[in-house]
Amino acid sequence: MQTNWHKFIARIYHAFLSLQQVLSYHSNCPNAPYRTFDGTCNNLQNPSWGAANTLFARLIPAKYSDGKSQPPLAKDGSELPSARLLSVEVFEEGVQNSPEFSLLNMQFGQIVAHDMALTRGVRDQVPCCANGRLQPNRGSDCFAILCLPRILCFLFEE
């Protein structure tokens, strides 16, 4: 009888095998003193790790309500609350000076944000929102996150 722990380990192992297939890309890395702008060759043993336009690996399968692209539903079948609404309600806005955080935290955030901006899908944005309002003829790839009255529409592309 397999326990949940064994199932979890098996899932990680299969995710690792999938990751190895995705990352089997090899290129000729230049002998340069600076990192590449797209993230290739930053790891000379695995040149595609962290590169732009490479797939993200999943440890667990995605959970969509329609099995393809719609956000998941609550256990009772109702819609889940907006993630943006929750974040605005839970975390207070405004300037918060915290001595335990430094400029390093901001720089780390910038690295993550810029890395995400170079991933697949950002170049060809789908017009979901304009002036904070949903567009009536938005494409099927558009999943606009509806928020508070002051932030009516937040662009999010699958």
JSON list of C-alpha atoms in Angstrom, two decimals:
[
{"chain": "A", "resi": 1, "resn": "MET", "atom": "CA", "xyz": [0.00, 0.00, 0.00]},
{"chain": "A", "resi": 2, "resn": "GLN", "atom": "CA", "xyz": [1.47, 3.34, -1.08]},
{"chain": "A", "resi": 3, "resn": "THR", "atom": "CA", "xyz": [1.35, 6.16, 1.43]},
{"chain": "A", "resi": 4, "resn": "ASN", "atom": "CA", "xyz": [0.87, 9.82, 0.56]},
{"chain": "A", "resi": 5, "resn": "TRP", "atom": "CA", "xyz": [4.59, 10.29, 1.21]},
{"chain": "A", "resi": 6, "resn": "HIS", "atom": "CA", "xyz": [5.49, 7.67, -1.43]},
{"chain": "A", "resi": 7, "resn": "LYS", "atom": "CA", "xyz": [3.10, 9.29, -3.91]},
{"chain": "A", "resi": 8, "resn": "PHE", "atom": "CA", "xyz": [4.68, 12.68, -3.24]},
{"chain": "A", "resi": 9, "resn": "ILE", "atom": "CA", "xyz": [8.21, 11.33, -3.77]},
{"chain": "A", "resi": 10, "resn": "ALA", "atom": "CA", "xyz": [7.08, 9.62, -7.00]},
{"chain": "A", "resi": 11, "resn": "ARG", "atom": "CA", "xyz": [5.57, 12.90, -8.20]},
{"chain": "A", "resi": 12, "resn": "ILE", "atom": "CA", "xyz": [8.81, 14.79, -7.52]},
{"chain": "A", "resi": 13, "resn": "TYR", "atom": "CA", "xyz": [10.80, 12.09, -9.31]},
{"chain": "A", "resi": 14, "resn": "HIS", "atom": "CA", "xyz": [8.56, 12.30, -12.41]},
{"chain": "A", "resi": 15, "resn": "ALA", "atom": "CA", "xyz": [8.73, 16.11, -12.32]},
{"chain": "A", "resi": 16, "resn": "PHE", "atom": "CA", "xyz": [12.53, 15.83, -12.20]},
{"chain": "A", "resi": 17, "resn": "LEU", "atom": "CA", "xyz": [12.55, 13.51, -15.24]},
{"chain": "A", "resi": 18, "resn": "SER", "atom": "CA", "xyz": [10.31, 15.95, -17.13]},
{"chain": "A", "resi": 19, "resn": "LEU", "atom": "CA", "xyz": [12.60, 18.78, -16.10]},
{"chain": "A", "resi": 20, "resn": "GLN", "atom": "CA", "xyz": [15.63, 16.91, -17.40]},
{"chain": "A", "resi": 21, "resn": "GLN", "atom": "CA", "xyz": [13.94, 16.54, -20.81]},
{"chain": "A", "resi": 22, "resn": "VAL", "atom": "CA", "xyz": [13.05, 20.24, -20.94]},
{"chain": "A", "resi": 23, "resn": "LEU", "atom": "CA", "xyz": [16.51, 21.31, -19.86]},
{"chain": "A", "resi": 24, "resn": "SER", "atom": "CA", "xyz": [18.52, 18.99, -22.09]},
{"chain": "A", "resi": 25, "resn": "TYR", "atom": "CA", "xyz": [19.26, 21.99, -24.31]},
{"chain": "A", "resi": 26, "resn": "HIS", "atom": "CA", "xyz": [22.97, 22.56, -24.89]},
{"chain": "A", "resi": 27, "resn": "SER", "atom": "CA", "xyz": [24.55, 25.54, -26.54]},
{"chain": "A", "resi": 28, "resn": "ASN", "atom": "CA", "xyz": [28.00, 26.91, -27.08]},
{"chain": "A", "resi": 29, "resn": "CYS", "atom": "CA", "xyz": [28.52, 29.25, -24.16]},
{"chain": "A", "resi": 30, "resn": "PRO", "atom": "CA", "xyz": [30.81, 32.20, -24.79]},
{"chain": "A", "resi": 31, "resn": "ASN", "atom": "CA", "xyz": [33.73, 32.76, -22.47]},
{"chain": "A", "resi": 32, "resn": "ALA", "atom": "CA", "xyz": [32.54, 36.19, -21.35]},
{"chain": "A", "resi": 33, "resn": "PRO", "atom": "CA", "xyz": [33.03, 38.07, -18.08]},
{"chain": "A", "resi": 34, "resn": "TYR", "atom": "CA", "xyz": [29.33, 39.09, -17.91]},
{"chain": "A", "resi": 35, "resn": "ARG", "atom": "CA", "xyz": [26.10, 37.15, -17.69]},
{"chain": "A", "resi": 36, "resn": "THR", "atom": "CA", "xyz": [23.85, 36.93, -20.73]},
{"chain": "A", "resi": 37, "resn": "PHE", "atom": "CA", "xyz": [20.73, 39.10, -20.87]},
{"chain": "A", "resi": 38, "resn": "ASP", "atom": "CA", "xyz": [18.42, 36.12, -21.46]},
{"chain": "A", "resi": 39, "resn": "GLY", "atom": "CA", "xyz": [19.83, 33.89, -18.73]},
{"chain": "A", "resi": 40, "resn": "THR", "atom": "CA", "xyz": [21.46, 31.29, -20.98]},
{"chain": "A", "resi": 41, "resn": "CYS", "atom": "CA", "xyz": [24.88, 30.02, -19.96]},
{"chain": "A", "resi": 42, "resn": "ASN", "atom": "CA", "xyz": [24.63, 31.38, -16.42]},
{"chain": "A", "resi": 43, "resn": "ASN", "atom": "CA", "xyz": [25.14, 27.77, -15.32]},
{"chain": "A", "resi": 44, "resn": "LEU", "atom": "CA", "xyz": [27.80, 26.29, -17.59]},
{"chain": "A", "resi": 45, "resn": "GLN", "atom": "CA", "xyz": [26.90, 22.69, -16.71]},
{"chain": "A", "resi": 46, "resn": "ASN", "atom": "CA", "xyz": [23.21, 23.33, -17.49]},
{"chain": "A", "resi": 47, "resn": "PRO", "atom": "CA", "xyz": [23.13, 26.26, -19.95]},
{"chain": "A", "resi": 48, "resn": "SER", "atom": "CA", "xyz": [19.34, 26.53, -20.19]},
{"chain": "A", "resi": 49, "resn": "TRP", "atom": "CA", "xyz": [18.59, 26.60, -16.45]},
{"chain": "A", "resi": 50, "resn": "GLY", "atom": "CA", "xyz": [17.01, 29.94, -15.67]},
{"chain": "A", "resi": 51, "resn": "ALA", "atom": "CA", "xyz": [16.95, 31.06, -19.31]},
{"chain": "A", "resi": 52, "resn": "ALA", "atom": "CA", "xyz": [14.15, 33.12, -20.79]},
{"chain": "A", "resi": 53, "resn": "ASN", "atom": "CA", "xyz": [11.52, 31.29, -22.88]},
{"chain": "A", "resi": 54, "resn": "THR", "atom": "CA", "xyz": [12.04, 27.98, -21.09]},
{"chain": "A", "resi": 55, "resn": "LEU", "atom": "CA", "xyz": [9.22, 26.13, -19.41]},
{"chain": "A", "resi": 56, "resn": "PHE", "atom": "CA", "xyz": [8.68, 26.17, -15.68]},
{"chain": "A", "resi": 57, "resn": "ALA", "atom": "CA", "xyz": [8.75, 22.75, -14.03]},
{"chain": "A", "resi": 58, "resn": "ARG", "atom": "CA", "xyz": [5.85, 21.72, -11.81]},
{"chain": "A", "resi": 59, "resn": "LEU", "atom": "CA", "xyz": [6.18, 19.48, -8.77]},
{"chain": "A", "resi": 60, "resn": "ILE", "atom": "CA", "xyz": [2.42, 18.96, -8.68]},
{"chain": "A", "resi": 61, "resn": "PRO", "atom": "CA", "xyz": [-0.05, 19.09, -11.56]},
{"chain": "A", "resi": 62, "resn": "ALA", "atom": "CA", "xyz": [-1.89, 22.30, -12.34]},
{"chain": "A", "resi": 63, "resn": "LYS", "atom": "CA", "xyz": [-5.44, 22.56, -11.03]},
{"chain": "A", "resi": 64, "resn": "TYR", "atom": "CA", "xyz": [-7.91, 24.16, -13.43]},
{"chain": "A", "resi": 65, "resn": "SER", "atom": "CA", "xyz": [-11.68, 24.00, -13.07]},
{"chain": "A", "resi": 66, "resn": "ASP", "atom": "CA", "xyz": [-12.13, 23.00, -16.72]},
{"chain": "A", "resi": 67, "resn": "GLY", "atom": "CA", "xyz": [-8.93, 20.93, -16.80]},
{"chain": "A", "resi": 68, "resn": "LYS", "atom": "CA", "xyz": [-7.28, 23.40, -19.19]},
{"chain": "A", "resi": 69, "resn": "SER", "atom": "CA", "xyz": [-7.23, 27.09, -18.35]},
{"chain": "A", "resi": 70, "resn": "GLN", "atom": "CA", "xyz": [-9.99, 28.28, -16.00]},
{"chain": "A", "resi": 71, "resn": "PRO", "atom": "CA", "xyz": [-9.07, 29.04, -12.38]},
{"chain": "A", "resi": 72, "resn": "PRO", "atom": "CA", "xyz": [-9.93, 26.42, -9.76]},
{"chain": "A", "resi": 73, "resn": "LEU", "atom": "CA", "xyz": [-13.21, 26.49, -7.87]},
{"chain": "A", "resi": 74, "resn": "ALA", "atom": "CA", "xyz": [-13.90, 26.08, -4.16]},
{"chain": "A", "resi": 75, "resn": "LYS", "atom": "CA", "xyz": [-14.84, 22.60, -2.89]},
{"chain": "A", "resi": 76, "resn": "ASP", "atom": "CA", "xyz": [-18.53, 23.58, -3.00]},
{"chain": "A", "resi": 77, "resn": "GLY", "atom": "CA", "xyz": [-18.21, 24.63, -6.67]},
{"chain": "A", "resi": 78, "resn": "SER", "atom": "CA", "xyz": [-18.35, 28.38, -6.06]},
{"chain": "A", "resi": 79, "resn": "GLU", "atom": "CA", "xyz": [-15.72, 30.82, -7.32]},
{"chain": "A", "resi": 80, "resn": "LEU", "atom": "CA", "xyz": [-12.74, 31.50, -5.09]},
{"chain": "A", "resi": 81, "resn": "PRO", "atom": "CA", "xyz": [-12.21, 35.10, -3.96]},
{"chain": "A", "resi": 82, "resn": "SER", "atom": "CA", "xyz": [-9.92, 37.29, -6.03]},
{"chain": "A", "resi": 83, "resn": "ALA", "atom": "CA", "xyz": [-6.27, 36.79, -5.07]},
{"chain": "A", "resi": 84, "resn": "ARG", "atom": "CA", "xyz": [-5.70, 40.51, -5.56]},
{"chain": "A", "resi": 85, "resn": "LEU", "atom": "CA", "xyz": [-8.58, 41.40, -3.26]},
{"chain": "A", "resi": 86, "resn": "LEU", "atom": "CA", "xyz": [-7.20, 39.07, -0.60]},
{"chain": "A", "resi": 87, "resn": "SER", "atom": "CA", "xyz": [-3.68, 40.52, -0.85]},
{"chain": "A", "resi": 88, "resn": "VAL", "atom": "CA", "xyz": [-4.99, 44.09, -0.58]},
{"chain": "A", "resi": 89, "resn": "GLU", "atom": "CA", "xyz": [-7.15, 43.19, 2.42]},
{"chain": "A", "resi": 90, "resn": "VAL", "atom": "CA", "xyz": [-4.49, 41.16, 4.24]},
{"chain": "A", "resi": 91, "resn": "PHE", "atom": "CA", "xyz": [-1.45, 43.36, 3.63]},
{"chain": "A", "resi": 92, "resn": "GLU", "atom": "CA", "xyz": [-1.56, 47.01, 4.59]},
{"chain": "A", "resi": 93, "resn": "GLU", "atom": "CA", "xyz": [-0.58, 49.47, 1.87]},
{"chain": "A", "resi": 94, "resn": "GLY", "atom": "CA", "xyz": [1.72, 52.41, 2.46]},
{"chain": "A", "resi": 95, "resn": "VAL", "atom": "CA", "xyz": [5.30, 53.05, 3.41]},
{"chain": "A", "resi": 96, "resn": "GLN", "atom": "CA", "xyz": [6.63, 50.65, 6.00]},
{"chain": "A", "resi": 97, "resn": "ASN", "atom": "CA", "xyz": [10.18, 51.14, 7.16]},
{"chain": "A", "resi": 98, "resn": "SER", "atom": "CA", "xyz": [11.55, 47.93, 8.60]},
{"chain": "A", "resi": 99, "resn": "PRO", "atom": "CA", "xyz": [15.14, 47.88, 9.84]},
{"chain": "A", "resi": 100, "resn": "GLU", "atom": "CA", "xyz": [15.40, 44.11, 9.31]},
{"chain": "A", "resi": 101, "resn": "PHE", "atom": "CA", "xyz": [14.93, 44.55, 5.56]},
{"chain": "A", "resi": 102, "resn": "SER", "atom": "CA", "xyz": [17.62, 46.11, 3.43]},
{"chain": "A", "resi": 103, "resn": "LEU", "atom": "CA", "xyz": [18.19, 47.24, -0.10]},
{"chain": "A", "resi": 104, "resn": "LEU", "atom": "CA", "xyz": [19.13, 43.63, -0.82]},
{"chain": "A", "resi": 105, "resn": "ASN", "atom": "CA", "xyz": [15.46, 42.64, -0.49]},
{"chain": "A", "resi": 106, "resn": "MET", "atom": "CA", "xyz": [14.45, 45.20, -3.11]},
{"chain": "A", "resi": 107, "resn": "GLN", "atom": "CA", "xyz": [17.20, 44.05, -5.46]},
{"chain": "A", "resi": 108, "resn": "PHE", "atom": "CA", "xyz": [16.12, 40.43, -5.08]},
{"chain": "A", "resi": 109, "resn": "GLY", "atom": "CA", "xyz": [12.56, 41.48, -5.95]},
{"chain": "A", "resi": 110, "resn": "GLN", "atom": "CA", "xyz": [13.83, 43.29, -9.03]},
{"chain": "A", "resi": 111, "resn": "ILE", "atom": "CA", "xyz": [15.75, 40.21, -10.18]},
{"chain": "A", "resi": 112, "resn": "VAL", "atom": "CA", "xyz": [12.67, 38.02, -9.80]},
{"chain": "A", "resi": 113, "resn": "ALA", "atom": "CA", "xyz": [10.43, 40.58, -11.54]},
{"chain": "A", "resi": 114, "resn": "HIS", "atom": "CA", "xyz": [12.82, 41.02, -14.44]},
{"chain": "A", "resi": 115, "resn": "ASP", "atom": "CA", "xyz": [13.29, 37.27, -14.78]},
{"chain": "A", "resi": 116, "resn": "MET", "atom": "CA", "xyz": [9.52, 36.84, -14.96]},
{"chain": "A", "resi": 117, "resn": "ALA", "atom": "CA", "xyz": [9.27, 39.63, -17.54]},
{"chain": "A", "resi": 118, "resn": "LEU", "atom": "CA", "xyz": [11.58, 37.66, -19.84]},
{"chain": "A", "resi": 119, "resn": "THR", "atom": "CA", "xyz": [9.48, 34.48, -19.69]},
{"chain": "A", "resi": 120, "resn": "ARG", "atom": "CA", "xyz": [7.21, 33.21, -22.43]},
{"chain": "A", "resi": 121, "resn": "GLY", "atom": "CA", "xyz": [3.98, 35.11, -23.03]},
{"chain": "A", "resi": 122, "resn": "VAL", "atom": "CA", "xyz": [4.91, 38.63, -22.03]},
{"chain": "A", "resi": 123, "resn": "ARG", "atom": "CA", "xyz": [5.87, 39.77, -25.52]},
{"chain": "A", "resi": 124, "resn": "ASP", "atom": "CA", "xyz": [2.47, 39.23, -27.15]},
{"chain": "A", "resi": 125, "resn": "GLN", "atom": "CA", "xyz": [0.08, 40.59, -24.56]},
{"chain": "A", "resi": 126, "resn": "VAL", "atom": "CA", "xyz": [-3.63, 40.05, -24.95]},
{"chain": "A", "resi": 127, "resn": "PRO", "atom": "CA", "xyz": [-5.66, 43.27, -24.48]},
{"chain": "A", "resi": 128, "resn": "CYS", "atom": "CA", "xyz": [-7.69, 42.35, -21.39]},
{"chain": "A", "resi": 129, "resn": "CYS", "atom": "CA", "xyz": [-7.89, 45.71, -19.65]},
{"chain": "A", "resi": 130, "resn": "ALA", "atom": "CA", "xyz": [-7.78, 49.31, -20.78]},
{"chain": "A", "resi": 131, "resn": "ASN", "atom": "CA", "xyz": [-8.02, 52.24, -18.37]},
{"chain": "A", "resi": 132, "resn": "GLY", "atom": "CA", "xyz": [-8.83, 49.81, -15.58]},
{"chain": "A", "resi": 133, "resn": "ARG", "atom": "CA", "xyz": [-11.85, 48.32, -17.36]},
{"chain": "A", "resi": 134, "resn": "LEU", "atom": "CA", "xyz": [-12.42, 44.91, -18.92]},
{"chain": "A", "resi": 135, "resn": "GLN", "atom": "CA", "xyz": [-12.42, 44.89, -22.71]},
{"chain": "A", "resi": 136, "resn": "PRO", "atom": "CA", "xyz": [-15.65, 43.41, -24.14]},
{"chain": "A", "resi": 137, "resn": "ASN", "atom": "CA", "xyz": [-13.90, 41.56, -26.99]},
{"chain": "A", "resi": 138, "resn": "ARG", "atom": "CA", "xyz": [-10.97, 40.17, -24.99]},
{"chain": "A", "resi": 139, "resn": "GLY", "atom": "CA", "xyz": [-9.40, 36.92, -26.13]},
{"chain": "A", "resi": 140, "resn": "SER", "atom": "CA", "xyz": [-9.84, 33.51, -24.53]},
{"chain": "A", "resi": 141, "resn": "ASP", "atom": "CA", "xyz": [-6.26, 33.70, -23.18]},
{"chain": "A", "resi": 142, "resn": "CYS", "atom": "CA", "xyz": [-7.19, 36.71, -21.08]},
{"chain": "A", "resi": 143, "resn": "PHE", "atom": "CA", "xyz": [-7.94, 36.12, -17.41]},
{"chain": "A", "resi": 144, "resn": "ALA", "atom": "CA", "xyz": [-8.50, 39.52, -15.86]},
{"chain": "A", "resi": 145, "resn": "ILE", "atom": "CA", "xyz": [-8.41, 39.64, -12.08]},
{"chain": "A", "resi": 146, "resn": "LEU", "atom": "CA", "xyz": [-11.29, 41.81, -10.89]},
{"chain": "A", "resi": 147, "resn": "CYS", "atom": "CA", "xyz": [-10.46, 43.83, -7.81]},
{"chain": "A", "resi": 148, "resn": "LEU", "atom": "CA", "xyz": [-11.53, 46.77, -5.73]},
{"chain": "A", "resi": 149, "resn": "PRO", "atom": "CA", "xyz": [-13.39, 49.78, -7.14]},
{"chain": "A", "resi": 150, "resn": "ARG", "atom": "CA", "xyz": [-10.16, 51.79, -7.33]},
{"chain": "A", "resi": 151, "resn": "ILE", "atom": "CA", "xyz": [-8.29, 48.97, -9.11]},
{"chain": "A", "resi": 152, "resn": "LEU", "atom": "CA", "xyz": [-10.94, 47.57, -11.40]},
{"chain": "A", "resi": 153, "resn": "CYS", "atom": "CA", "xyz": [-8.95, 45.32, -13.67]},
{"chain": "A", "resi": 154, "resn": "PHE", "atom": "CA", "xyz": [-5.52, 43.77, -13.24]},
{"chain": "A", "resi": 155, "resn": "LEU", "atom": "CA", "xyz": [-3.92, 42.31, -16.37]},
{"chain": "A", "resi": 156, "resn": "PHE", "atom": "CA", "xyz": [-2.97, 38.67, -16.08]},
{"chain": "A", "resi": 157, "resn": "GLU", "atom": "CA", "xyz": [-2.21, 36.48, -19.06]},
{"chain": "A", "resi": 158, "resn": "GLU", "atom": "CA", "xyz": [-2.12, 32.69, -19.06]}
]
